[in-house]
């Protein structure tokens, strides 16, 4: 998600949601590129939850690229991509995105730092 007003040099929030438990892992990041996605998945998904059977994402260029494809292939994880204009495919993540945005809108003054919250 983002970009948001920069806080401690970070303007984006990347998140992952465990499909079964609905547990949300979120992290403020400097960029939303493929390298950031792969680092997040390894550090916050694979290491905490183990190897998933599948990863579902939207069609953003930070998810649909050779770097993420290589990660999926290396760890034998299926990468499923939501249908264009049908965000319900990735519904739990979309709900979590809305909730985080709502919390930030209600609790953070645009001139304050957001890095402490995420």
mmCIF file of C-alpha atoms in Angstrom:
data_model
loop_
_atom_site.group_PDB
_atom_site.id
_atom_site.type_symbol
_atom_site.label_atom_id
_atom_site.label_comp_id
_atom_site.label_asym_id
_atom_site.label_seq_id
_atom_site.Cartn_x
_atom_site.Cartn_y
_atom_site.Cartn_z
ATOM 1 C CA UNK A 1 0.000 0.000 0.000
ATOM 2 C CA UNK A 2 1.119 3.516 -0.546
ATOM 3 C CA UNK A 3 2.842 5.697 -1.024
ATOM 4 C CA UNK A 4 2.005 7.371 2.267
ATOM 5 C CA UNK A 5 3.653 10.482 3.696
ATOM 6 C CA UNK A 6 7.208 9.377 4.461
ATOM 7 C CA UNK A 7 8.056 8.429 8.026
ATOM 8 C CA UNK A 8 11.599 7.459 8.943
ATOM 9 C CA UNK A 9 12.217 7.125 5.206
ATOM 10 C CA UNK A 10 9.404 4.622 4.742
ATOM 11 C CA UNK A 11 6.437 5.377 2.494
ATOM 12 C CA UNK A 12 4.863 1.974 1.827
ATOM 13 C CA UNK A 13 3.255 -0.808 3.821
ATOM 14 C CA UNK A 14 3.458 -4.391 2.647
ATOM 15 C CA UNK A 15 1.259 -7.006 4.232
ATOM 16 C CA UNK A 16 0.545 -10.692 4.131
ATOM 17 C CA UNK A 17 -2.469 -12.494 5.549
ATOM 18 C CA UNK A 18 -2.567 -16.144 6.584
ATOM 19 C CA UNK A 19 -5.614 -17.580 4.815
ATOM 20 C CA UNK A 20 -6.558 -19.978 7.641
ATOM 21 C CA UNK A 21 -5.943 -17.947 10.807
ATOM 22 C CA UNK A 22 -6.463 -14.491 9.225
ATOM 23 C CA UNK A 23 -3.256 -13.379 10.986
ATOM 24 C CA UNK A 24 -1.842 -10.221 9.399
ATOM 25 C CA UNK A 25 1.864 -9.496 9.034
ATOM 26 C CA UNK A 26 2.563 -5.888 8.014
ATOM 27 C CA UNK A 27 5.739 -3.888 7.620
ATOM 28 C CA UNK A 28 6.563 -0.307 6.656
ATOM 29 C CA UNK A 29 9.059 -0.234 3.770
ATOM 30 C CA UNK A 30 11.028 2.292 1.727
ATOM 31 C CA UNK A 31 9.890 0.863 -1.622
ATOM 32 C CA UNK A 32 7.312 -1.553 -2.970
ATOM 33 C CA UNK A 33 9.543 -3.269 -5.516
ATOM 34 C CA UNK A 34 10.025 -6.997 -6.171
ATOM 35 C CA UNK A 35 13.111 -7.254 -3.953
ATOM 36 C CA UNK A 36 11.175 -5.805 -1.015
ATOM 37 C CA UNK A 37 8.332 -8.277 -1.597
ATOM 38 C CA UNK A 38 10.703 -11.258 -1.654
ATOM 39 C CA UNK A 39 12.516 -10.098 1.502
ATOM 40 C CA UNK A 40 9.168 -9.600 3.260
ATOM 41 C CA UNK A 41 7.851 -13.021 2.229
ATOM 42 C CA UNK A 42 11.006 -14.811 3.380
ATOM 43 C CA UNK A 43 11.327 -12.943 6.695
ATOM 44 C CA UNK A 44 7.671 -12.559 7.657
ATOM 45 C CA UNK A 45 5.810 -15.412 5.983
ATOM 46 C CA UNK A 46 8.128 -18.377 5.346
ATOM 47 C CA UNK A 47 10.068 -18.000 8.609
ATOM 48 C CA UNK A 48 6.975 -17.560 10.800
ATOM 49 C CA UNK A 49 4.381 -19.787 9.140
ATOM 50 C CA UNK A 50 6.452 -22.263 7.142
ATOM 51 C CA UNK A 51 6.152 -22.846 3.439
ATOM 52 C CA UNK A 52 2.665 -22.095 2.113
ATOM 53 C CA UNK A 53 1.126 -24.107 -0.702
ATOM 54 C CA UNK A 54 0.164 -20.911 -2.495
ATOM 55 C CA UNK A 55 0.564 -17.162 -2.396
ATOM 56 C CA UNK A 56 -2.310 -15.055 -3.696
ATOM 57 C CA UNK A 57 -1.590 -11.510 -4.819
ATOM 58 C CA UNK A 58 -3.017 -8.750 -6.933
ATOM 59 C CA UNK A 59 -1.576 -7.962 -10.356
ATOM 60 C CA UNK A 60 0.822 -5.269 -9.124
ATOM 61 C CA UNK A 61 4.210 -5.194 -10.824
ATOM 62 C CA UNK A 62 5.866 -5.740 -7.439
ATOM 63 C CA UNK A 63 4.187 -9.200 -7.336
ATOM 64 C CA UNK A 64 4.094 -10.160 -11.021
ATOM 65 C CA UNK A 65 7.728 -10.300 -12.078
ATOM 66 C CA UNK A 66 10.682 -12.617 -12.592
ATOM 67 C CA UNK A 67 12.004 -12.182 -9.050
ATOM 68 C CA UNK A 68 8.772 -13.368 -7.402
ATOM 69 C CA UNK A 69 8.425 -16.112 -10.039
ATOM 70 C CA UNK A 70 11.927 -17.343 -9.135
ATOM 71 C CA UNK A 71 11.027 -17.353 -5.425
ATOM 72 C CA UNK A 72 7.863 -19.356 -6.129
ATOM 73 C CA UNK A 73 9.757 -21.855 -8.252
ATOM 74 C CA UNK A 74 12.649 -22.210 -5.785
ATOM 75 C CA UNK A 75 10.343 -22.986 -2.857
ATOM 76 C CA UNK A 76 7.703 -24.859 -4.881
ATOM 77 C CA UNK A 77 4.963 -22.383 -3.944
ATOM 78 C CA UNK A 78 2.118 -21.708 -6.359
ATOM 79 C CA UNK A 79 1.655 -18.003 -7.104
ATOM 80 C CA UNK A 80 -1.984 -17.225 -7.820
ATOM 81 C CA UNK A 81 -2.909 -13.817 -9.163
ATOM 82 C CA UNK A 82 -6.309 -12.225 -8.628
ATOM 83 C CA UNK A 83 -8.459 -11.475 -11.625
ATOM 84 C CA UNK A 84 -8.269 -7.892 -12.847
ATOM 85 C CA UNK A 85 -11.068 -5.718 -11.447
ATOM 86 C CA UNK A 86 -12.109 -8.520 -9.076
ATOM 87 C CA UNK A 87 -10.311 -7.820 -5.779
ATOM 88 C CA UNK A 88 -12.544 -10.309 -3.935
ATOM 89 C CA UNK A 89 -10.149 -13.039 -5.122
ATOM 90 C CA UNK A 90 -7.654 -11.621 -2.643
ATOM 91 C CA UNK A 91 -10.386 -10.571 -0.233
ATOM 92 C CA UNK A 92 -8.725 -10.999 3.149
ATOM 93 C CA UNK A 93 -5.723 -8.901 2.129
ATOM 94 C CA UNK A 94 -8.004 -6.220 0.679
ATOM 95 C CA UNK A 95 -9.971 -6.105 3.954
ATOM 96 C CA UNK A 96 -6.729 -5.809 5.928
ATOM 97 C CA UNK A 97 -5.532 -3.026 3.619
ATOM 98 C CA UNK A 98 -8.741 -1.069 4.279
ATOM 99 C CA UNK A 99 -8.478 -1.606 8.039
ATOM 100 C CA UNK A 100 -4.862 -0.420 8.180
ATOM 101 C CA UNK A 101 -5.650 2.641 6.052
ATOM 102 C CA UNK A 102 -8.622 3.441 8.288
ATOM 103 C CA UNK A 103 -6.536 3.131 11.452
ATOM 104 C CA UNK A 104 -3.826 5.377 10.019
ATOM 105 C CA UNK A 105 -6.378 7.976 8.914
ATOM 106 C CA UNK A 106 -7.924 8.071 12.401
ATOM 107 C CA UNK A 107 -4.756 8.008 14.465
ATOM 108 C CA UNK A 108 -2.029 9.769 12.522
ATOM 109 C CA UNK A 109 -1.855 13.464 11.863
ATOM 110 C CA UNK A 110 -0.349 13.960 8.375
ATOM 111 C CA UNK A 111 2.575 15.804 9.960
ATOM 112 C CA UNK A 112 3.347 12.988 12.433
ATOM 113 C CA UNK A 113 5.533 9.928 11.943
ATOM 114 C CA UNK A 114 3.724 6.677 11.033
ATOM 115 C CA UNK A 115 6.619 4.238 11.415
ATOM 116 C CA UNK A 116 5.921 3.727 15.102
ATOM 117 C CA UNK A 117 2.482 2.286 14.367
ATOM 118 C CA UNK A 118 3.515 -0.341 11.869
#
